[in-house]
Amino acid sequence: MATNRTFTMVKPDAVESNYIGGILKMINDAGFKVVALKFTRLTEAQAGAFYEVHKERPFYGELVGYMSSGPIVAAILEKDNAVEDFRKLIGATNPANADEGTIRKIYAKSIAANAVHGSDSDDNAAIEGNFFFSNLERF
Ligand code: CMP
């Protein structure tokens, strides 16, 4: 059964380009409520652990280096059918394939610097939210 929470990050490219406000506005306008929020920077070890599921992929080293290259915004979002609806809002992983009006179509630079992360399942949304936030930091 779908849960009503997902996890997102505004990635280093989008933070560096001053897109935090624009991206959070799109998220709010699409009906998502922010229930946890943090501005932080991952170490290489933390980025490696967060993306451990991809560690056999050829792009893993690039991904870890990139995600620890600058600050990110992490958030837990609430809405009915959150995981699926958020993936629709952000668009395809590769912005070249993202639909018009999606966050990645508007803000992403490349498949690596693709502006935002969105959980791909309810289980991963819970795991990823727990990676960044304690129970005292979510509402
Ligand atoms: P994300 O949704 O954060 O989950 C895994 C990330 O790996 C993905 O977004 C992309 O940014 C990145 N990724 C996927 N495929 C590639 C690729 N071929 N080259 C570089 N990065 C990739």
PDB file of N, CA, C and O in Angstrom, residues 7-9 38 40-42 50 72-76 127-134 137-138:
ATOM      1  N   PHE A   7      10.945  11.149   0.253  1.00  0.00           N
ATOM      2  CA  PHE A   7      12.156  11.873   0.644  1.00  0.00           C
ATOM      3  C   PHE A   7      12.759  12.524  -0.603  1.00  0.00           C
ATOM      4  O   PHE A   7      12.766  11.934  -1.684  1.00  0.00           O
ATOM      5  N   THR A   8      13.281  13.746  -0.438  1.00  0.00           N
ATOM      6  CA  THR A   8      13.931  14.429  -1.562  1.00  0.00           C
ATOM      7  C   THR A   8      15.202  15.128  -1.112  1.00  0.00           C
ATOM      8  O   THR A   8      15.377  15.433   0.077  1.00  0.00           O
ATOM      9  N   MET A   9      16.092  15.361  -2.058  1.00  0.00           N
ATOM     10  CA  MET A   9      17.220  16.277  -1.854  1.00  0.00           C
ATOM     11  C   MET A   9      17.246  17.257  -3.016  1.00  0.00           C
ATOM     12  O   MET A   9      17.050  16.857  -4.171  1.00  0.00           O
ATOM     13  N   LYS A  38      16.345  20.146   6.048  1.00  0.00           N
ATOM     14  CA  LYS A  38      17.714  20.319   6.554  1.00  0.00           C
ATOM     15  C   LYS A  38      18.632  20.787   5.430  1.00  0.00           C
ATOM     16  O   LYS A  38      18.571  20.267   4.318  1.00  0.00           O
ATOM     17  N   THR A  40      22.498  20.895   4.573  1.00  0.00           N
ATOM     18  CA  THR A  40      23.685  20.234   5.102  1.00  0.00           C
ATOM     19  C   THR A  40      24.611  19.849   3.947  1.00  0.00           C
ATOM     20  O   THR A  40      24.300  20.093   2.786  1.00  0.00           O
ATOM     21  N   ARG A  41      25.773  19.298   4.290  1.00  0.00           N
ATOM     22  CA  ARG A  41      26.683  18.806   3.256  1.00  0.00           C
ATOM     23  C   ARG A  41      27.135  17.405   3.639  1.00  0.00           C
ATOM     24  O   ARG A  41      27.596  17.188   4.764  1.00  0.00           O
ATOM     25  N   LEU A  42      27.025  16.473   2.701  1.00  0.00           N
ATOM     26  CA  LEU A  42      27.427  15.092   2.954  1.00  0.00           C
ATOM     27  C   LEU A  42      28.934  14.952   2.811  1.00  0.00           C
ATOM     28  O   LEU A  42      29.537  15.524   1.889  1.00  0.00           O
ATOM     29  N   PHE A  50      24.657   6.584   1.549  1.00  0.00           N
ATOM     30  CA  PHE A  50      23.302   6.899   1.086  1.00  0.00           C
ATOM     31  C   PHE A  50      23.009   6.177  -0.238  1.00  0.00           C
ATOM     32  O   PHE A  50      21.909   5.657  -0.447  1.00  0.00           O
ATOM     33  N   ILE A  72      23.551  20.427   0.232  1.00  0.00           N
ATOM     34  CA  ILE A  72      22.271  19.944  -0.321  1.00  0.00           C
ATOM     35  C   ILE A  72      21.156  20.315   0.666  1.00  0.00           C
ATOM     36  O   ILE A  72      21.426  20.591   1.830  1.00  0.00           O
ATOM     37  N   VAL A  73      19.930  20.319   0.166  1.00  0.00           N
ATOM     38  CA  VAL A  73      18.768  20.448   1.043  1.00  0.00           C
ATOM     39  C   VAL A  73      18.064  19.097   1.061  1.00  0.00           C
ATOM     40  O   VAL A  73      17.728  18.566  -0.005  1.00  0.00           O
ATOM     41  N   ALA A  74      17.882  18.544   2.248  1.00  0.00           N
ATOM     42  CA  ALA A  74      17.158  17.276   2.401  1.00  0.00           C
ATOM     43  C   ALA A  74      15.785  17.568   2.993  1.00  0.00           C
ATOM     44  O   ALA A  74      15.644  18.465   3.835  1.00  0.00           O
ATOM     45  N   ALA A  75      14.776  16.827   2.547  1.00  0.00           N
ATOM     46  CA  ALA A  75      13.418  17.063   3.066  1.00  0.00           C
ATOM     47  C   ALA A  75      12.586  15.793   3.007  1.00  0.00           C
ATOM     48  O   ALA A  75      12.781  14.941   2.138  1.00  0.00           O
ATOM     49  N   ILE A  76      11.663  15.682   3.948  1.00  0.00           N
ATOM     50  CA  ILE A  76      10.598  14.681   3.884  1.00  0.00           C
ATOM     51  C   ILE A  76       9.322  15.419   3.511  1.00  0.00           C
ATOM     52  O   ILE A  76       9.034  16.494   4.069  1.00  0.00           O
ATOM     53  N   ILE A 127      13.718   4.586   4.486  1.00  0.00           N
ATOM     54  CA  ILE A 127      15.155   4.415   4.760  1.00  0.00           C
ATOM     55  C   ILE A 127      15.884   5.742   4.574  1.00  0.00           C
ATOM     56  O   ILE A 127      16.710   6.151   5.407  1.00  0.00           O
ATOM     57  N   GLU A 128      15.588   6.437   3.490  1.00  0.00           N
ATOM     58  CA  GLU A 128      16.295   7.685   3.174  1.00  0.00           C
ATOM     59  C   GLU A 128      15.935   8.810   4.148  1.00  0.00           C
ATOM     60  O   GLU A 128      16.798   9.578   4.574  1.00  0.00           O
ATOM     61  N   GLY A 129      14.662   8.884   4.528  1.00  0.00           N
ATOM     62  CA  GLY A 129      14.257   9.880   5.526  1.00  0.00           C
ATOM     63  C   GLY A 129      14.954   9.620   6.854  1.00  0.00           C
ATOM     64  O   GLY A 129      15.432  10.558   7.518  1.00  0.00           O
ATOM     65  N   ASN A 130      15.059   8.336   7.223  1.00  0.00           N
ATOM     66  CA  ASN A 130      15.717   7.988   8.492  1.00  0.00           C
ATOM     67  C   ASN A 130      17.218   8.274   8.454  1.00  0.00           C
ATOM     68  O   ASN A 130      17.840   8.482   9.498  1.00  0.00           O
ATOM     69  N   PHE A 131      17.791   8.262   7.243  1.00  0.00           N
ATOM     70  CA  PHE A 131      19.229   8.548   7.097  1.00  0.00           C
ATOM     71  C   PHE A 131      19.530   9.982   7.549  1.00  0.00           C
ATOM     72  O   PHE A 131      20.570  10.245   8.147  1.00  0.00           O
ATOM     73  N   PHE A 132      18.616  10.899   7.269  1.00  0.00           N
ATOM     74  CA  PHE A 132      18.869  12.328   7.533  1.00  0.00           C
ATOM     75  C   PHE A 132      18.200  12.869   8.788  1.00  0.00           C
ATOM     76  O   PHE A 132      18.676  13.849   9.359  1.00  0.00           O
ATOM     77  N   PHE A 133      17.071  12.287   9.194  1.00  0.00           N
ATOM     78  CA  PHE A 133      16.257  12.943  10.215  1.00  0.00           C
ATOM     79  C   PHE A 133      15.945  12.018  11.388  1.00  0.00           C
ATOM     80  O   PHE A 133      15.568  10.860  11.197  1.00  0.00           O
ATOM     81  N   SER A 134      16.062  12.573  12.601  1.00  0.00           N
ATOM     82  CA  SER A 134      15.603  11.873  13.799  1.00  0.00           C
ATOM     83  C   SER A 134      14.101  12.136  13.958  1.00  0.00           C
ATOM     84  O   SER A 134      13.521  12.990  13.275  1.00  0.00           O
ATOM     85  N   GLU A 137      13.076  15.691  14.517  1.00  0.00           N
ATOM     86  CA  GLU A 137      13.260  16.637  13.414  1.00  0.00           C
ATOM     87  C   GLU A 137      12.192  16.518  12.343  1.00  0.00           C
ATOM     88  O   GLU A 137      12.341  17.091  11.261  1.00  0.00           O
ATOM     89  N   ARG A 138      11.154  15.735  12.610  1.00  0.00           N
ATOM     90  CA  ARG A 138      10.070  15.586  11.622  1.00  0.00           C
ATOM     91  C   ARG A 138       8.742  15.855  12.301  1.00  0.00           C
ATOM     92  O   ARG A 138       8.570  15.566  13.473  1.00  0.00           O
TER      93      ARG A 138
END
